[in-house]
Amino acid sequence: MELFADVTPKTAENFRQFCTGETKNPQGRPQGYKGSKFHRVIKEFMIQGGDFIHGDGTGSATIYGTKSFADENFNLKHDVPGLLSMANSGPNTNGCQFFITTVPTPFLNNKHVVFGKVVDGMDVVRKIENARTTREKPNQDMAIGQCGEM
């Protein structure tokens, strides 16, 4: 992944810290994406993950001590596959959940903040995209085995 910290610094930093596990939960344990699952997969659209709270798309957390934070900007558009974007439940509800586009999704412009892109591993994204699902949920766990910062 490449994060667009120059365009979306707050959003990119939220994601980065959840990748490294440097943010701690109230019990003082690292919290983040390692071991979390892609809980929603829609072929020819996107794969969604990042809910390390509940694992089902209902959890939200930020590194900022709040459940969510405001949309940073909509400068970047959903114009190619492989974009990393914030999942939300409406305006200004960004948390820990993200999605990766598998096709251009211009209908998401000005609704979701694009903050990065896949630079290596799009083949893995395609494998997850093509996994069998029931009502958009993968039939088998698709988990993030390892993550961090390079």
Coordinates of N, CA and C in Angstrom, one line a residue:
M1 N 0.8 -1.2 0.0 CA 0.0 0.0 0.0 C 0.9 1.2 0.0
E2 N 0.4 2.2 -0.7 CA 1.0 3.5 -0.6 C -0.1 4.4 0.0
L3 N 0.3 5.2 1.0 CA -0.7 6.1 1.6 C -0.4 7.5 1.1
F4 N -1.5 8.2 0.8 CA -1.4 9.6 0.3 C -1.4 10.6 1.4
A5 N -0.3 10.5 2.3 CA -0.2 11.4 3.5 C -0.1 12.8 3.1
D6 N 0.4 13.1 1.9 CA 0.5 14.5 1.5 C -0.9 15.2 1.2
V7 N -1.8 14.3 0.8 CA -3.2 14.8 0.5 C -4.2 14.6 1.6
T8 N -4.0 13.5 2.3 CA -4.9 13.1 3.4 C -4.1 12.7 4.7
P9 N -3.4 13.6 5.3 CA -2.5 13.3 6.4 C -3.2 12.6 7.6
K10 N -4.3 13.2 8.0 CA -5.0 12.6 9.2 C -5.6 11.2 8.9
T11 N -6.2 11.0 7.8 CA -6.7 9.7 7.4 C -5.6 8.7 7.2
A12 N -4.5 9.1 6.5 CA -3.4 8.2 6.3 C -2.8 7.8 7.6
E13 N -2.6 8.7 8.6 CA -2.0 8.4 9.9 C -2.9 7.5 10.7
N14 N -4.2 7.7 10.6 CA -5.1 6.7 11.3 C -4.9 5.3 10.8
F15 N -4.8 5.1 9.5 CA -4.6 3.8 8.9 C -3.2 3.3 9.3
R16 N -2.2 4.1 9.2 CA -0.8 3.7 9.4 C -0.7 3.1 10.8
Q17 N -1.2 3.9 11.8 CA -1.1 3.4 13.2 C -1.9 2.1 13.5
F18 N -3.0 1.9 12.8 CA -3.7 0.6 12.9 C -2.9 -0.5 12.2
C19 N -2.1 -0.2 11.2 CA -1.3 -1.2 10.6 C -0.1 -1.6 11.5
T20 N 0.5 -0.6 12.2 CA 1.6 -0.9 13.0 C 1.2 -1.5 14.4
G21 N 0.0 -1.2 14.8 CA -0.4 -1.6 16.2 C 0.1 -0.8 17.3
E22 N 0.6 0.4 16.9 CA 1.2 1.3 18.0 C 0.1 2.0 18.8
T23 N -1.1 2.0 18.3 CA -2.2 2.6 19.1 C -2.7 1.5 20.1
K24 N -3.0 1.9 21.3 CA -3.4 0.9 22.3 C -4.9 1.1 22.6
N25 N -5.5 0.0 23.0 CA -6.9 0.0 23.5 C -7.0 0.4 24.9
P26 N -8.1 0.6 25.5 CA -8.2 1.1 26.9 C -7.5 0.1 27.9
Q27 N -7.3 -1.1 27.5 CA -6.6 -2.1 28.4 C -5.1 -2.0 28.2
G28 N -4.6 -1.1 27.3 CA -3.2 -1.0 27.1 C -2.6 -2.0 26.1
R29 N -3.5 -2.7 25.4 CA -3.0 -3.7 24.4 C -3.0 -3.0 23.0
P30 N -2.1 -3.4 22.1 CA -2.1 -2.9 20.8 C -3.4 -3.2 20.1
Q31 N -3.9 -2.3 19.3 CA -5.1 -2.6 18.5 C -4.8 -2.2 17.0
G32 N -5.4 -3.0 16.2 CA -5.2 -2.7 14.8 C -5.6 -3.8 13.9
Y33 N -5.1 -3.8 12.6 CA -5.6 -4.6 11.6 C -5.1 -6.1 11.6
K34 N -4.0 -6.3 12.3 CA -3.4 -7.7 12.3 C -4.4 -8.7 12.8
G35 N -4.7 -9.7 12.0 CA -5.7 -10.7 12.4 C -7.1 -10.4 12.1
S36 N -7.4 -9.1 11.7 CA -8.8 -8.8 11.3 C -9.2 -9.3 10.0
K37 N -10.5 -9.4 9.7 CA -11.0 -10.0 8.5 C -11.6 -9.0 7.5
F38 N -11.6 -9.4 6.2 CA -12.4 -8.7 5.2 C -13.8 -9.3 5.4
H39 N -14.7 -8.5 5.9 CA -16.0 -9.0 6.3 C -17.0 -8.7 5.2
R40 N -16.7 -8.0 4.2 CA -17.6 -7.7 3.1 C -16.9 -7.7 1.7
V41 N -17.4 -8.5 0.8 CA -16.8 -8.6 -0.5 C -17.8 -8.6 -1.6
I42 N -17.7 -7.6 -2.5 CA -18.6 -7.5 -3.6 C -17.8 -7.5 -4.9
K43 N -18.0 -8.6 -5.7 CA -17.3 -8.8 -6.9 C -17.6 -7.6 -7.8
E44 N -16.5 -7.2 -8.5 CA -16.6 -6.1 -9.5 C -17.0 -4.8 -8.8
F45 N -16.6 -4.6 -7.5 CA -16.9 -3.4 -6.8 C -15.8 -3.2 -5.8
M46 N -15.7 -3.9 -4.6 CA -14.7 -3.7 -3.6 C -14.7 -4.8 -2.6
I47 N -13.6 -4.7 -1.8 CA -13.4 -5.6 -0.6 C -13.3 -4.7 0.6
Q48 N -14.0 -5.0 1.7 CA -14.0 -4.1 2.8 C -13.5 -4.9 4.1
G49 N -12.7 -4.2 4.9 CA -12.2 -4.8 6.1 C -11.9 -3.7 7.1
G50 N -11.1 -4.0 8.1 CA -10.7 -3.1 9.1 C -11.5 -3.0 10.4
D51 N -12.6 -3.8 10.5 CA -13.4 -3.8 11.7 C -12.8 -4.8 12.7
F52 N -11.7 -4.3 13.4 CA -11.1 -5.2 14.4 C -11.8 -5.1 15.7
I53 N -12.9 -4.3 15.8 CA -13.7 -4.2 17.0 C -14.7 -5.4 17.1
H54 N -15.5 -5.5 16.1 CA -16.6 -6.5 16.1 C -16.4 -7.6 14.9
G55 N -15.7 -7.2 13.9 CA -15.4 -8.1 12.8 C -16.5 -8.2 11.8
D56 N -17.6 -7.4 11.9 CA -18.8 -7.6 11.1 C -19.2 -6.3 10.4
G57 N -18.4 -5.2 10.5 CA -18.8 -4.0 9.9 C -19.5 -3.0 10.8
T58 N -19.7 -3.3 12.0 CA -20.4 -2.4 12.9 C -19.4 -1.7 13.9
G59 N -18.1 -2.1 13.9 CA -17.2 -1.5 14.9 C -16.5 -0.3 14.3
S60 N -16.2 0.6 15.2 CA -15.5 1.9 14.8 C -14.5 2.3 15.9
A61 N -13.3 2.7 15.5 CA -12.3 3.3 16.4 C -11.4 4.2 15.6
T62 N -10.8 5.1 16.3 CA -9.8 6.0 15.6 C -8.6 6.1 16.6
I63 N -7.5 6.6 16.0 CA -6.3 6.9 16.8 C -6.5 8.2 17.6
Y64 N -7.6 8.9 17.3 CA -7.8 10.2 17.9 C -8.6 10.3 19.1
G65 N -8.9 9.1 19.7 CA -9.6 9.0 20.9 C -11.1 9.2 20.8
T66 N -11.6 9.1 19.6 CA -13.0 9.2 19.3 C -13.5 8.0 18.5
K67 N -14.8 7.8 18.4 CA -15.3 6.7 17.6 C -15.1 6.9 16.1
S68 N -15.2 8.2 15.7 CA -15.1 8.5 14.3 C -14.4 9.9 14.1
F69 N -14.1 10.3 12.9 CA -13.5 11.6 12.6 C -14.1 12.1 11.3
A70 N -14.0 13.4 11.1 CA -14.6 14.0 9.9 C -13.9 13.6 8.6
D71 N -14.6 13.7 7.5 CA -14.1 13.6 6.2 C -13.0 14.6 6.0
E72 N -11.8 14.2 5.6 CA -10.7 15.1 5.5 C -10.8 16.0 4.2
N73 N -11.0 15.3 3.1 CA -11.3 16.0 1.9 C -11.7 15.0 0.8
F74 N -12.1 15.5 -0.3 CA -12.5 14.6 -1.4 C -11.7 14.9 -2.7
N75 N -10.4 15.3 -2.5 CA -9.6 15.7 -3.6 C -9.3 14.6 -4.5
L76 N -9.1 13.4 -4.0 CA -8.8 12.2 -4.9 C -10.1 11.5 -5.2
K77 N -10.2 11.0 -6.5 CA -11.4 10.3 -7.0 C -11.2 8.8 -7.1
H78 N -12.3 8.2 -7.1 CA -12.4 6.7 -7.2 C -12.4 6.3 -8.7
D79 N -11.2 6.5 -9.4 CA -11.2 6.4 -10.8 C -10.5 5.2 -11.4
V80 N -9.9 4.4 -10.5 CA -9.2 3.2 -10.9 C -9.3 2.1 -9.9
P81 N -9.1 0.9 -10.3 CA -9.1 -0.2 -9.3 C -7.9 -0.1 -8.4
G82 N -8.0 -0.7 -7.2 CA -6.8 -0.7 -6.3 C -6.7 0.5 -5.4
L83 N -7.8 1.3 -5.3 CA -7.7 2.5 -4.4 C -8.1 2.1 -3.0
L84 N -7.5 2.7 -2.0 CA -7.7 2.5 -0.6 C -8.6 3.7 -0.1
S85 N -9.8 3.4 0.4 CA -10.7 4.4 0.7 C -11.4 4.1 2.1
M86 N -11.8 5.2 2.8 CA -12.5 5.0 4.0 C -13.9 4.5 3.9
A87 N -14.3 3.5 4.6 CA -15.7 3.0 4.7 C -16.3 3.9 5.7
N88 N -17.6 4.2 5.6 CA -18.3 5.1 6.5 C -19.8 4.8 6.6
S89 N -20.5 5.4 7.5 CA -21.9 5.2 7.5 C -22.6 6.5 7.3
G90 N -22.0 7.4 6.6 CA -22.5 8.7 6.2 C -21.4 9.8 6.4
P91 N -21.7 11.0 6.2 CA -20.7 12.1 6.3 C -20.1 12.1 7.6
N92 N -18.7 12.3 7.6 CA -18.0 12.5 8.8 C -18.0 11.4 9.8
T93 N -18.1 10.1 9.3 CA -18.1 9.0 10.2 C -17.0 8.0 9.9
N94 N -15.8 8.5 9.7 CA -14.6 7.7 9.4 C -14.1 7.1 10.7
G95 N -13.7 5.8 10.6 CA -13.2 5.1 11.8 C -12.0 4.3 11.4
C96 N -12.1 3.0 11.6 CA -11.0 2.1 11.3 C -11.3 1.3 10.0
Q97 N -12.5 1.3 9.5 CA -12.9 0.5 8.4 C -12.5 1.1 7.1
F98 N -12.0 0.3 6.1 CA -11.6 0.7 4.8 C -12.1 -0.2 3.8
F99 N -12.0 0.2 2.5 CA -12.2 -0.7 1.4 C -11.2 -0.5 0.3
I100 N -11.0 -1.5 -0.5 CA -10.2 -1.4 -1.7 C -11.0 -1.6 -2.9
T101 N -11.0 -0.7 -3.8 CA -11.8 -0.8 -5.0 C -11.2 -1.9 -6.0
T102 N -12.1 -2.5 -6.7 CA -11.7 -3.5 -7.7 C -12.0 -3.1 -9.1
V103 N -12.7 -2.0 -9.2 CA -13.1 -1.3 -10.5 C -13.2 0.2 -10.2
P104 N -13.2 1.0 -11.2 CA -13.5 2.4 -10.9 C -14.9 2.6 -10.3
T105 N -15.1 3.4 -9.3 CA -16.3 3.6 -8.6 C -16.6 5.1 -8.5
P106 N -16.9 5.8 -9.6 CA -17.1 7.2 -9.5 C -18.3 7.6 -8.7
F107 N -19.3 6.8 -8.5 CA -20.5 7.1 -7.7 C -20.1 7.3 -6.2
L108 N -18.9 6.9 -5.8 CA -18.4 7.1 -4.4 C -17.7 8.4 -4.2
N109 N -17.4 9.1 -5.3 CA -16.7 10.4 -5.2 C -17.5 11.3 -4.3
N110 N -16.8 12.1 -3.5 CA -17.4 13.1 -2.6 C -18.3 12.4 -1.5
K111 N -18.1 11.1 -1.3 CA -18.8 10.4 -0.2 C -17.8 9.7 0.7
H112 N -16.7 9.2 0.1 CA -15.7 8.4 0.8 C -14.3 9.0 0.5
V113 N -13.5 9.1 1.5 CA -12.1 9.7 1.3 C -11.1 8.6 0.8
V114 N -10.6 8.9 -0.4 CA -9.5 8.1 -0.9 C -8.2 8.5 -0.3
F115 N -7.5 7.6 0.3 CA -6.2 8.0 1.0 C -5.0 7.1 0.7
G116 N -5.2 6.2 -0.3 CA -4.0 5.3 -0.7 C -4.3 4.5 -1.9
K117 N -3.4 3.6 -2.2 CA -3.6 2.7 -3.3 C -2.7 1.4 -3.1
V118 N -3.1 0.4 -3.8 CA -2.4 -0.9 -3.8 C -1.2 -0.7 -4.8
V119 N 0.0 -0.9 -4.3 CA 1.1 -0.8 -5.3 C 1.7 -2.2 -5.5
D120 N 1.5 -3.2 -4.6 CA 1.9 -4.5 -4.8 C 0.9 -5.4 -4.1
G121 N 0.4 -6.4 -4.8 CA -0.5 -7.4 -4.1 C -1.9 -7.3 -4.7
M122 N -2.1 -6.6 -5.8 CA -3.5 -6.6 -6.4 C -4.0 -8.0 -6.7
D123 N -3.0 -8.9 -6.9 CA -3.4 -10.3 -7.2 C -4.1 -10.9 -5.9
V124 N -3.7 -10.5 -4.7 CA -4.4 -10.9 -3.5 C -5.7 -10.3 -3.4
V125 N -5.8 -9.0 -3.7 CA -7.1 -8.4 -3.7 C -8.1 -9.1 -4.7
R126 N -7.6 -9.5 -5.8 CA -8.5 -10.2 -6.8 C -8.9 -11.6 -6.2
K127 N -8.0 -12.3 -5.5 CA -8.4 -13.5 -4.9 C -9.5 -13.4 -3.9
I128 N -9.4 -12.3 -3.1 CA -10.4 -12.1 -2.1 C -11.7 -11.7 -2.8
E129 N -11.6 -10.8 -3.8 CA -12.8 -10.4 -4.6 C -13.5 -11.6 -5.2
N130 N -12.8 -12.6 -5.5 CA -13.4 -13.8 -6.2 C -13.8 -14.9 -5.2
A131 N -13.6 -14.7 -4.0 CA -14.0 -15.7 -3.0 C -15.5 -15.9 -3.0
R132 N -15.9 -17.1 -2.6 CA -17.3 -17.4 -2.5 C -17.9 -16.6 -1.3
T133 N -19.1 -16.0 -1.5 CA -19.7 -15.3 -0.4 C -21.2 -15.7 -0.3
T134 N -21.7 -15.3 0.9 CA -23.2 -15.4 1.1 C -23.6 -14.1 1.6
R135 N -24.5 -13.4 0.9 CA -24.9 -12.0 1.3 C -23.7 -11.1 1.5
E136 N -22.7 -11.1 0.6 CA -21.6 -10.3 0.7 C -20.5 -10.6 1.7
K137 N -20.8 -11.7 2.5 CA -19.8 -12.1 3.5 C -19.1 -13.3 3.0
P138 N -17.7 -13.3 3.0 CA -17.0 -14.4 2.6 C -17.3 -15.7 3.3
N139 N -17.5 -16.8 2.6 CA -17.8 -18.1 3.3 C -16.6 -18.6 4.1
Q140 N -15.4 -18.2 3.7 CA -14.2 -18.6 4.5 C -13.6 -17.3 5.0
D141 N -12.9 -17.3 6.1 CA -12.2 -16.2 6.7 C -11.1 -15.7 5.7
M142 N -11.1 -14.4 5.5 CA -10.1 -13.7 4.7 C -9.4 -12.7 5.6
A143 N -8.4 -13.1 6.3 CA -7.8 -12.3 7.4 C -6.5 -11.7 7.0
I144 N -6.1 -10.6 7.7 CA -4.9 -9.9 7.5 C -3.9 -10.6 8.4
G145 N -3.0 -11.4 7.9 CA -2.1 -12.2 8.7 C -0.9 -11.4 9.3
Q146 N -0.5 -10.4 8.6 CA 0.6 -9.6 9.0 C 0.5 -8.2 8.4
C147 N 0.8 -7.2 9.2 CA 0.8 -5.8 8.6 C 1.7 -5.0 9.4
G148 N 2.1 -3.8 8.9 CA 3.0 -2.9 9.5 C 3.4 -1.8 8.6
E149 N 4.6 -1.3 8.7 CA 5.1 -0.2 7.9 C 6.4 -0.5 7.4
M150 N 6.6 -0.2 6.1 CA 7.9 -0.4 5.5 C 8.5 0.9 5.1

